[in-house]
Tab-separated table of C-alpha atoms in Angstrom:
chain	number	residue	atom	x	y	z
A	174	UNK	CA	-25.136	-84.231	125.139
A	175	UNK	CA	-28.422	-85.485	126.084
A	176	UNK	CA	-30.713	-83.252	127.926
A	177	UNK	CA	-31.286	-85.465	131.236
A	178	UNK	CA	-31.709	-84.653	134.378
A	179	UNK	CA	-27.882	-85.287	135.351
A	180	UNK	CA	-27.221	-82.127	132.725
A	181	UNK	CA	-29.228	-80.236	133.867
A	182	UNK	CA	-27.746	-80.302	137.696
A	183	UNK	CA	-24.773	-79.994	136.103
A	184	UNK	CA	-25.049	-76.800	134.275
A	185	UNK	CA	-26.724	-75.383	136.959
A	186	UNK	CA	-23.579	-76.397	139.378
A	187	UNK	CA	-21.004	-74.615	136.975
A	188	UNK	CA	-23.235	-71.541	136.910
A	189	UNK	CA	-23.020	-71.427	140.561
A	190	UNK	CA	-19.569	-72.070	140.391
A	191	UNK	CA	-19.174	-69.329	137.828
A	192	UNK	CA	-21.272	-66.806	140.372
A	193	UNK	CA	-19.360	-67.301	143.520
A	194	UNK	CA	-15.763	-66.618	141.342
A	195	UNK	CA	-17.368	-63.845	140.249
A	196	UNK	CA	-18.194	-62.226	143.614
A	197	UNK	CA	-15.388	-63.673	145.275
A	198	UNK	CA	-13.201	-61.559	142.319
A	199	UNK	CA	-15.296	-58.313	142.861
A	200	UNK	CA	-14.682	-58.247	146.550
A	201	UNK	CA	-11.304	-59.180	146.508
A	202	UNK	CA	-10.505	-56.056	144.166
A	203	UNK	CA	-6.590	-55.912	143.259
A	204	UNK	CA	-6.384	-58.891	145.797
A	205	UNK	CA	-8.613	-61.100	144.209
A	206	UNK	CA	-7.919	-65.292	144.628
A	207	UNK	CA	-8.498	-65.856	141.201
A	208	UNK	CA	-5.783	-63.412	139.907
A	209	UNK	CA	-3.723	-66.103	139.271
A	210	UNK	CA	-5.394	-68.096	137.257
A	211	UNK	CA	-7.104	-65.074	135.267
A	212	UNK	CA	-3.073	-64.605	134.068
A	213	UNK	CA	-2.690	-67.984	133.867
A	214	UNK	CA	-5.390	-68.011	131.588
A	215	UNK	CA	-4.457	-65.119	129.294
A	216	UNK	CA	-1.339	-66.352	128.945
A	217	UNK	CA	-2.022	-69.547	127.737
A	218	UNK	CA	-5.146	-67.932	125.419
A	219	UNK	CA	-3.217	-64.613	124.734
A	220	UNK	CA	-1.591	-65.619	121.535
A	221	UNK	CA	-4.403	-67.828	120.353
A	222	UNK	CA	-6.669	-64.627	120.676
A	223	UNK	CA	-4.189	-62.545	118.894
A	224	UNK	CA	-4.144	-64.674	115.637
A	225	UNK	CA	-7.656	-65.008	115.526
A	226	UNK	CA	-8.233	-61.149	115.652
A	227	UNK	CA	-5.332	-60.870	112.758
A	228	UNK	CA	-7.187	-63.203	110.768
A	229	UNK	CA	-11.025	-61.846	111.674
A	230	UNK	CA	-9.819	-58.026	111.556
A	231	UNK	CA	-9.071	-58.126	107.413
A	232	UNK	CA	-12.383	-59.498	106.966
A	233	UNK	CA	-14.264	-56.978	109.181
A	234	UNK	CA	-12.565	-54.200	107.638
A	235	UNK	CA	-12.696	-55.225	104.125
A	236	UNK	CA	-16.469	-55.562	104.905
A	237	UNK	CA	-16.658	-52.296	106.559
A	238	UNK	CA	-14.995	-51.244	103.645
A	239	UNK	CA	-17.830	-52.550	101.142
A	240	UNK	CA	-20.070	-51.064	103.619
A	241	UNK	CA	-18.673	-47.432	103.450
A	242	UNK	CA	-17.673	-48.369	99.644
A	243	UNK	CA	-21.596	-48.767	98.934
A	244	UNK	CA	-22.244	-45.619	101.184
A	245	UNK	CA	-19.745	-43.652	99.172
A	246	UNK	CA	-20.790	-44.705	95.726
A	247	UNK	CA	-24.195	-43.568	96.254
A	248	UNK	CA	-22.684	-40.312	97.639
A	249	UNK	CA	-20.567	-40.233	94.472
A	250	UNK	CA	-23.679	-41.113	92.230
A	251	UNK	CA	-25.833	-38.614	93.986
A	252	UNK	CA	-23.280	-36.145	93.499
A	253	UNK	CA	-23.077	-37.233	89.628
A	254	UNK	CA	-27.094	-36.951	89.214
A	255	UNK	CA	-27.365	-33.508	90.656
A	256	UNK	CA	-24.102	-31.895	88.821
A	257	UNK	CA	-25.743	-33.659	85.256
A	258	UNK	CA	-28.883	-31.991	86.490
A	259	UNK	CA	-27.218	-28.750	86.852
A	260	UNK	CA	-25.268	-28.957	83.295
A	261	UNK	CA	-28.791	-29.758	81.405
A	262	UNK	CA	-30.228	-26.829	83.189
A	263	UNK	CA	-27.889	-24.540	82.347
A	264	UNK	CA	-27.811	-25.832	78.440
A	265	UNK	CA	-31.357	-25.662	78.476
A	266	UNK	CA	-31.209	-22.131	79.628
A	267	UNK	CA	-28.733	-21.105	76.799
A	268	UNK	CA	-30.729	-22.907	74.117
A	269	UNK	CA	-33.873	-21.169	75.646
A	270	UNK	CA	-32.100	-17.588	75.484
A	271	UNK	CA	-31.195	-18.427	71.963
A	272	UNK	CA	-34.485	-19.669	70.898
A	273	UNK	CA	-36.166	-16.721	72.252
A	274	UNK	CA	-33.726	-14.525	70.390
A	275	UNK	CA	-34.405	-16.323	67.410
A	276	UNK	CA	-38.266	-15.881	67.687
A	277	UNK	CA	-38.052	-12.195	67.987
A	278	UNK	CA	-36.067	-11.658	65.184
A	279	UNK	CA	-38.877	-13.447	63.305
A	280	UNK	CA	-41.481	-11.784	64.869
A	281	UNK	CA	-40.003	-8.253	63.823
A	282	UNK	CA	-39.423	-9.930	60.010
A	283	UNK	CA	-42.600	-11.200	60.260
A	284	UNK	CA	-44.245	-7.566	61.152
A	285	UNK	CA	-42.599	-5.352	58.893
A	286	UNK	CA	-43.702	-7.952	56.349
A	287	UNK	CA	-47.490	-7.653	57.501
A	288	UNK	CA	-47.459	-11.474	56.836
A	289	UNK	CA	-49.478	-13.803	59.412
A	290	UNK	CA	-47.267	-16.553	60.473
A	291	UNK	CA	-47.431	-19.902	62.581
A	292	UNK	CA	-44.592	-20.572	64.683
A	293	UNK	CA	-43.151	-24.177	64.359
A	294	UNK	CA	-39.553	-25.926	65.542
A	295	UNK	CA	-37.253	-28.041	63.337
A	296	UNK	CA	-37.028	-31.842	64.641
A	297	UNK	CA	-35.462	-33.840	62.198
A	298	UNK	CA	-33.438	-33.187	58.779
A	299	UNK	CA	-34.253	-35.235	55.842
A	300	UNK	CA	-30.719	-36.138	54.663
A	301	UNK	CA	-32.444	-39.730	54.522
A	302	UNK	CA	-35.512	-38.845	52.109
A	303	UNK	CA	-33.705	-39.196	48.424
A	304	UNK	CA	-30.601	-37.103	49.847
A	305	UNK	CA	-32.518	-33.985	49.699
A	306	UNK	CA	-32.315	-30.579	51.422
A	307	UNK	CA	-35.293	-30.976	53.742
A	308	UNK	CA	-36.334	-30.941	57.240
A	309	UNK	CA	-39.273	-31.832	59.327
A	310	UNK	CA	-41.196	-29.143	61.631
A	311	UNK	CA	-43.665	-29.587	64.437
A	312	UNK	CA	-46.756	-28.383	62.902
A	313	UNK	CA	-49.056	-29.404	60.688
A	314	UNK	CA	-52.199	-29.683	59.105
A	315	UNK	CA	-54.353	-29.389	63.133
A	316	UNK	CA	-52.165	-25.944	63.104
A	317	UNK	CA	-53.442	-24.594	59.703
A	318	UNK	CA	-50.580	-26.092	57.913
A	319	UNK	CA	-51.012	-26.459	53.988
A	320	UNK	CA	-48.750	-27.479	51.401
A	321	UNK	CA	-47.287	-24.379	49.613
A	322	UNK	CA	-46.862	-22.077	51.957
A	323	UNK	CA	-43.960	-19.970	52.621
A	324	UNK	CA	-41.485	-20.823	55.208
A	325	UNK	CA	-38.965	-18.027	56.564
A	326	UNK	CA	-37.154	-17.066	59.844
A	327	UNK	CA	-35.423	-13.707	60.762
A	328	UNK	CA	-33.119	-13.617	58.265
A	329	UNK	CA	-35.115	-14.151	55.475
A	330	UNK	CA	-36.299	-17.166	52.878
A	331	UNK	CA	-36.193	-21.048	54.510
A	332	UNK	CA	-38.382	-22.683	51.740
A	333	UNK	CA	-41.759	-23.871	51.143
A	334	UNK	CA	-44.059	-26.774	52.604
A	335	UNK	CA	-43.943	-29.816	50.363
A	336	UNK	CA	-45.992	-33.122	52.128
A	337	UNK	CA	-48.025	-31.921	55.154
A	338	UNK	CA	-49.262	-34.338	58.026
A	339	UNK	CA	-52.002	-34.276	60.976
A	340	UNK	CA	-49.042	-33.081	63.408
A	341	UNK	CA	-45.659	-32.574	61.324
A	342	UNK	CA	-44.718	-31.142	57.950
A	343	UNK	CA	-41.836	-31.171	55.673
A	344	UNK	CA	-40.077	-28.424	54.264
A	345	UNK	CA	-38.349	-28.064	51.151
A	346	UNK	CA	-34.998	-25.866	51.897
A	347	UNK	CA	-34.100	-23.094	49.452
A	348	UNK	CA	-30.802	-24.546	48.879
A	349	UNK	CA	-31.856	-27.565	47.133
A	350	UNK	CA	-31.186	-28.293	43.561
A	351	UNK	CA	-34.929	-28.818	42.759
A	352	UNK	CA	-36.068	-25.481	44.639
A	353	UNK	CA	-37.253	-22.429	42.676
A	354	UNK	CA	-38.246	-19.166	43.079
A	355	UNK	CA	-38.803	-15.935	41.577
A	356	UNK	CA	-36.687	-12.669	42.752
A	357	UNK	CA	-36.431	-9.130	42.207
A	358	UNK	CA	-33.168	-7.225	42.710
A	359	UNK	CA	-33.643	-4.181	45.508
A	360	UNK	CA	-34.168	-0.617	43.920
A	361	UNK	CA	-33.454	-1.801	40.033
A	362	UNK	CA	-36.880	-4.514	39.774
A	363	UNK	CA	-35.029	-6.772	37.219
A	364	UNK	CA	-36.803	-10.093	37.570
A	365	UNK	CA	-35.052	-13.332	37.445
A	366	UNK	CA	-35.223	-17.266	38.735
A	367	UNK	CA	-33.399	-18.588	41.375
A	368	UNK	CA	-32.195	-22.508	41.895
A	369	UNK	CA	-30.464	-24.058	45.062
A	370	UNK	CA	-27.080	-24.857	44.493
A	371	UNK	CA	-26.748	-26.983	47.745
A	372	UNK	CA	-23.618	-25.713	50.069
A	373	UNK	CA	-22.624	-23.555	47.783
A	374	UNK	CA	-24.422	-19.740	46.245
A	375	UNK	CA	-27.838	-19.752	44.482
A	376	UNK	CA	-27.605	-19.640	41.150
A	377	UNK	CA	-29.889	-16.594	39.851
A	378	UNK	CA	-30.999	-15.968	35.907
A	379	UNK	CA	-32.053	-12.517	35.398
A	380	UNK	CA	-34.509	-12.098	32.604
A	381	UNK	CA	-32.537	-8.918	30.965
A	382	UNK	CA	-29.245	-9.756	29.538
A	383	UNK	CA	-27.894	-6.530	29.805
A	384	UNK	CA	-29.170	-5.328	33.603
A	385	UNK	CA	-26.757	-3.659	35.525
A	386	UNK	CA	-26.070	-5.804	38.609
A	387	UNK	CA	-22.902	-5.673	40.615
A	388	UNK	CA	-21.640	-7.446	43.639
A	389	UNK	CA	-23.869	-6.937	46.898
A	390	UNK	CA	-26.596	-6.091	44.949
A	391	UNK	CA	-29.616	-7.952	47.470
A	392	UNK	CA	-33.178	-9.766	46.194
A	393	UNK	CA	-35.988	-10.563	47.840
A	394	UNK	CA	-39.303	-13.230	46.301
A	395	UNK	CA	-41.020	-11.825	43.760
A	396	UNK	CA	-44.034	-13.760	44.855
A	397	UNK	CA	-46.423	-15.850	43.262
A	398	UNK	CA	-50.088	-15.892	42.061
A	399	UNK	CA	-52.151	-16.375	44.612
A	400	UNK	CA	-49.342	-15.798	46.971
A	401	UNK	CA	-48.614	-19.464	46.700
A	402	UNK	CA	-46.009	-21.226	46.987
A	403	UNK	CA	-44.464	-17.491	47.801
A	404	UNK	CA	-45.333	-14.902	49.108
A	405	UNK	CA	-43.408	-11.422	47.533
A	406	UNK	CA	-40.835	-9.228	49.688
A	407	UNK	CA	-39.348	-11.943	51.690
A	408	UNK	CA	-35.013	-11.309	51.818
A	409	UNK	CA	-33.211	-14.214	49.442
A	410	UNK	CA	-29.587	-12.900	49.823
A	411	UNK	CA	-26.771	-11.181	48.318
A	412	UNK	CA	-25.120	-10.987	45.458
A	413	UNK	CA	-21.472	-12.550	45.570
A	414	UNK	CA	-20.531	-13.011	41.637
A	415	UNK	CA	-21.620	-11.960	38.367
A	416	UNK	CA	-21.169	-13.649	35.175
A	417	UNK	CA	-20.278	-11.668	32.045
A	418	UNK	CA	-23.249	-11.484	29.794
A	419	UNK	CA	-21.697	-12.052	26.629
A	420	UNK	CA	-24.588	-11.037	24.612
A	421	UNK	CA	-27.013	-13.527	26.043
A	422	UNK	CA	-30.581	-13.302	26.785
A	423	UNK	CA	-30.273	-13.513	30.027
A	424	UNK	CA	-27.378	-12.713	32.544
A	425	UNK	CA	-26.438	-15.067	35.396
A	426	UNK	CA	-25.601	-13.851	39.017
A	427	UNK	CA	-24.432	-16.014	42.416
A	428	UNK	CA	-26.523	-15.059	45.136
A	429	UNK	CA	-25.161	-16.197	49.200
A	430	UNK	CA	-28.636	-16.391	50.745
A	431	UNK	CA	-29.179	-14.930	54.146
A	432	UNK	CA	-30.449	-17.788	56.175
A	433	UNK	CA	-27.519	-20.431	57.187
A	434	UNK	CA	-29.592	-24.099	56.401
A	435	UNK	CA	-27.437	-25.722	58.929
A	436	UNK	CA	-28.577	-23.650	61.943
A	437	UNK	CA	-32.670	-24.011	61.720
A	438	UNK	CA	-34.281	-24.089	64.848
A	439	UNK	CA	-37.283	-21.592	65.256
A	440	UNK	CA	-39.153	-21.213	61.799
A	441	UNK	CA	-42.340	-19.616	60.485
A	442	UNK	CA	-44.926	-20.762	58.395
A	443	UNK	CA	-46.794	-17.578	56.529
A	444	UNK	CA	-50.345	-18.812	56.916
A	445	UNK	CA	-51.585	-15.273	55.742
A	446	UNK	CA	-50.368	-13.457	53.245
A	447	UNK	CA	-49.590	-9.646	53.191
A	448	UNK	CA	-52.284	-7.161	51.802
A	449	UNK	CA	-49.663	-5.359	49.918
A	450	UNK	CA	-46.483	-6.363	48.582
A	451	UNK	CA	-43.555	-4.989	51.012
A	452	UNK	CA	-40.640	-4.653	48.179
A	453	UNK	CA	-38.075	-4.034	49.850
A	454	UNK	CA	-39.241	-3.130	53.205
A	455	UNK	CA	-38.218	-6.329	54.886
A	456	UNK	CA	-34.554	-5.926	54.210
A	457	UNK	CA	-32.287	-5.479	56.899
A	458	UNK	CA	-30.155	-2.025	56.631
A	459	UNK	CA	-27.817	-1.577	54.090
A	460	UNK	CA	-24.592	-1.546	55.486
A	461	UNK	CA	-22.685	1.682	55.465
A	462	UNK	CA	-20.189	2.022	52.949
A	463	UNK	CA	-16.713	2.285	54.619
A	464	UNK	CA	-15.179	6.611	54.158
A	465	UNK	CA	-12.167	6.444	51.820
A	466	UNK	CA	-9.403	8.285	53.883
A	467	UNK	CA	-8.601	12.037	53.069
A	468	UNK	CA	-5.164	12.394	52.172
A	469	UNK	CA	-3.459	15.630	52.970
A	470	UNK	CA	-1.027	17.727	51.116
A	471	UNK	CA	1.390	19.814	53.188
A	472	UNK	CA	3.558	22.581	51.933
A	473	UNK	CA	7.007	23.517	53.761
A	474	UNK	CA	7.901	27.075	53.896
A	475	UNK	CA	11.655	26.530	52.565
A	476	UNK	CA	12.038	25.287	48.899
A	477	UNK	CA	15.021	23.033	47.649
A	478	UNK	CA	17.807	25.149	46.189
A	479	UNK	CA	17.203	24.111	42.696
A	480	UNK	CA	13.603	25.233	42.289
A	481	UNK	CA	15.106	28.634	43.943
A	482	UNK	CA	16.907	29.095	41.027
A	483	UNK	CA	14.114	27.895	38.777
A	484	UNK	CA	12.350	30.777	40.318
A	485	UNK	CA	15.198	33.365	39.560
A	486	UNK	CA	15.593	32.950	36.030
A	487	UNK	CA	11.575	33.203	35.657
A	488	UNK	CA	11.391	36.526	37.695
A	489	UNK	CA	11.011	39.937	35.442
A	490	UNK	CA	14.412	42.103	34.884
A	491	UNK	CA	14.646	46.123	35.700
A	492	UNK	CA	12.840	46.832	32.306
A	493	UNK	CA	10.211	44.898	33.733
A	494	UNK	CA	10.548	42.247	30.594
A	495	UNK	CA	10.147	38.607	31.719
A	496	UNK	CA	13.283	36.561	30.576
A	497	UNK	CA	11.366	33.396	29.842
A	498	UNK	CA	7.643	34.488	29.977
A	499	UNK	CA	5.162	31.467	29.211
A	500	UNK	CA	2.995	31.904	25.862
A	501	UNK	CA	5.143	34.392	24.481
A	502	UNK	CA	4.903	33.575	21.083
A	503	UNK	CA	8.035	36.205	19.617
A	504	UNK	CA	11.474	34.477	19.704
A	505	UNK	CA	14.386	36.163	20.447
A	506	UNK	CA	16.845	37.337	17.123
A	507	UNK	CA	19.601	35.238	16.920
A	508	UNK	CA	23.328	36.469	16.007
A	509	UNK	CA	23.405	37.549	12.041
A	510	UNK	CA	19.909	37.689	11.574
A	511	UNK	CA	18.350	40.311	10.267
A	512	UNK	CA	16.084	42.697	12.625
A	513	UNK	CA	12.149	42.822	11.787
A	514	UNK	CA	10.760	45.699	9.567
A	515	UNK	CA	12.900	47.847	6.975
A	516	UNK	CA	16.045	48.511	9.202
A	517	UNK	CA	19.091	47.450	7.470
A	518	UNK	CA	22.526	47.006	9.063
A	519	UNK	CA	25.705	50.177	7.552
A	520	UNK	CA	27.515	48.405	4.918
A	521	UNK	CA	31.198	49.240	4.000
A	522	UNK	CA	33.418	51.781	6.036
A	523	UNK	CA	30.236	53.021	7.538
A	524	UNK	CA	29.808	49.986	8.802
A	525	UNK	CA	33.517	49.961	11.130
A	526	UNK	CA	33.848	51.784	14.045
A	527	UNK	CA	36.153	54.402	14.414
A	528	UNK	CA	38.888	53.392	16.063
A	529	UNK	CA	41.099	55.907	18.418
């Protein structure tokens, strides 16, 4: 429609229009004029109105549904974020708790040792460098770090620095086949060399063929000159097998060491060496050998039967004479032997009785 001048009369007309119905239906209340046609009106637009709402109400609810959908999800997600947050702060905890266990027990190692040590985490294994038993630690050369030094925890020998960088070192574990190290054996001193043997016990040679060594015999590092790569006293492990010596030179041993090379985590580099050699002093206690039970022999007061006679036969007569008395060496004369010493039996009639 074009916007003339005829329109415009004309819309304002029906707006009139639309004003007096309306005040003529307010006044008129229940009674109102235009009752009829209002009915009129919704019954002819009633059903029309109807289907439109059935057909607009799935829409608006599917997208008040995305709506709350959306609300929900971030609801959900928030929910997600702040449990995840909650699970990582609780494993941290636990790995803190453990860590911090860990580092005391190589603090007190490291003390009764006397030996200076940096502290330094394991970040990577080195499965990947020639298929060796390595790992990488967090410290290195700006933390005093130098290549053949001693590496231990609170159990005892971890291995030595082999390739040191500005920030990071590697560390050759005791368990691998090209490690090395001298040992002593607690309390006896025999000397020997022992190799990694991967998973499985270190293989130990002791220099005397003929030491006496028996299963949980312990060594510790012998140490080396200059206290490098090892330094002495630090625990190896225990003996688990011993191999006949046969007359050799030497006499092999299996030794389980005490650290477990799949569990590293907190790890000390000795950076100073003890004044004095600790021998065994870094040991952990000797367990207590388990008391073999007392057995206990109870007598009864009444005897079988049998043994009661035993008894009887064995006691002395009236004369006082034993009937059977132990270590008697005199036998008793037998019938038609002759009685000891000159005594010889009546021959002929002196010999019979007299009869009455």
């Amino acid at each position: 429609m074009r916007d003339t001048r005829e329109s415009r009369l004309l819309l304002v007309l029906l707006i009139a229009i639309a004003f007096a119905l309306i005040t003529v239906d307010i006044r008129g209340g229940e009674d109102s004029p235009v009752d009829g046609a209002r009915q009129a009106a919704a019954t002819v637009f009633g059903p029309v109105e109807n289907g439109l709402a059935g057909a607009v109400d799935p829409v608006g609810n599917a997208v008040a549904a995305v709506r709350d959908s959306g609300h929900r999800h971030d609801r959900v997600s928030e929910l997600e974020r702040e449990n995840a947050a909650l699970k990582a702060r609780l494993g941290s905890d636990d790995r803190t708790r453990s860590q911090l266990r860990q580092f005391d027990k190589m603090l007190k190692t490291a003390g009764t040792g006397r030996y200076g040590i940096k502290g330094a985490q394991v970040i990577a294994i080195g499965a990947a460098q020639g298929f060796s038993w390595t790992v990488t630690i967090d410290a290195g050369t700006k933390d005093g770090i130098r290549r053949d030094m001693t590496v231990l925890n609170g159990d005892g020998l971890v291995g030595r620095v082999t390739t040191v960088g500005p920030d990071t070192a590697t560390v050759l574990l005791a368990n691998d086949p090209d490690f090395s190290v001298g040992t002593r054996m607690e309390k006896t001193d025999e000397l020997g060399f022992a190799s990694g043997s991967g998973d499985r016990p270190m293989r130990v040679q002791l220099l005397n063929g003929k030491a006496r060594v028996k299963k949980g015999d312990r060594l510790v590092t012998f140490g080396s000159e200059a206290d490098k790569p090892f330094v002495p006293g630090v625990p190896v492990g225990t003996v688990v097998r011993v191999d006949p010596s046969g007359g050799d030179l030497t006499r092999t041993v299996y030794v389980q060491p005490f650290v477990s090379f799949t569990k590293l985590d907190v790890i000390g580099v000795v950076v100073q060496p003890p004044r004095t050699d600790p021998r065994d002093a870094v040991l952990p206690a000797a367990p207590k050998p388990t008391p073999t039970p007392t057995v206990t022999v109870t007598v009864t007061p009444n005897a079988p039967q049998g043994q009661n006679q035993q008894n009887q036969q064995n006691q002395p007569d009236e004369n006082g004479a034993g009937a059977n008395q132990p270590g008697d060496g005199a036998q008793q004369p037998q019938d038609g032997a002759q009685p000891p010493g000159n005594v010889q039996q009546p021959q002929g009639d002196a010999a019979q009785q007299p009869q009455q």
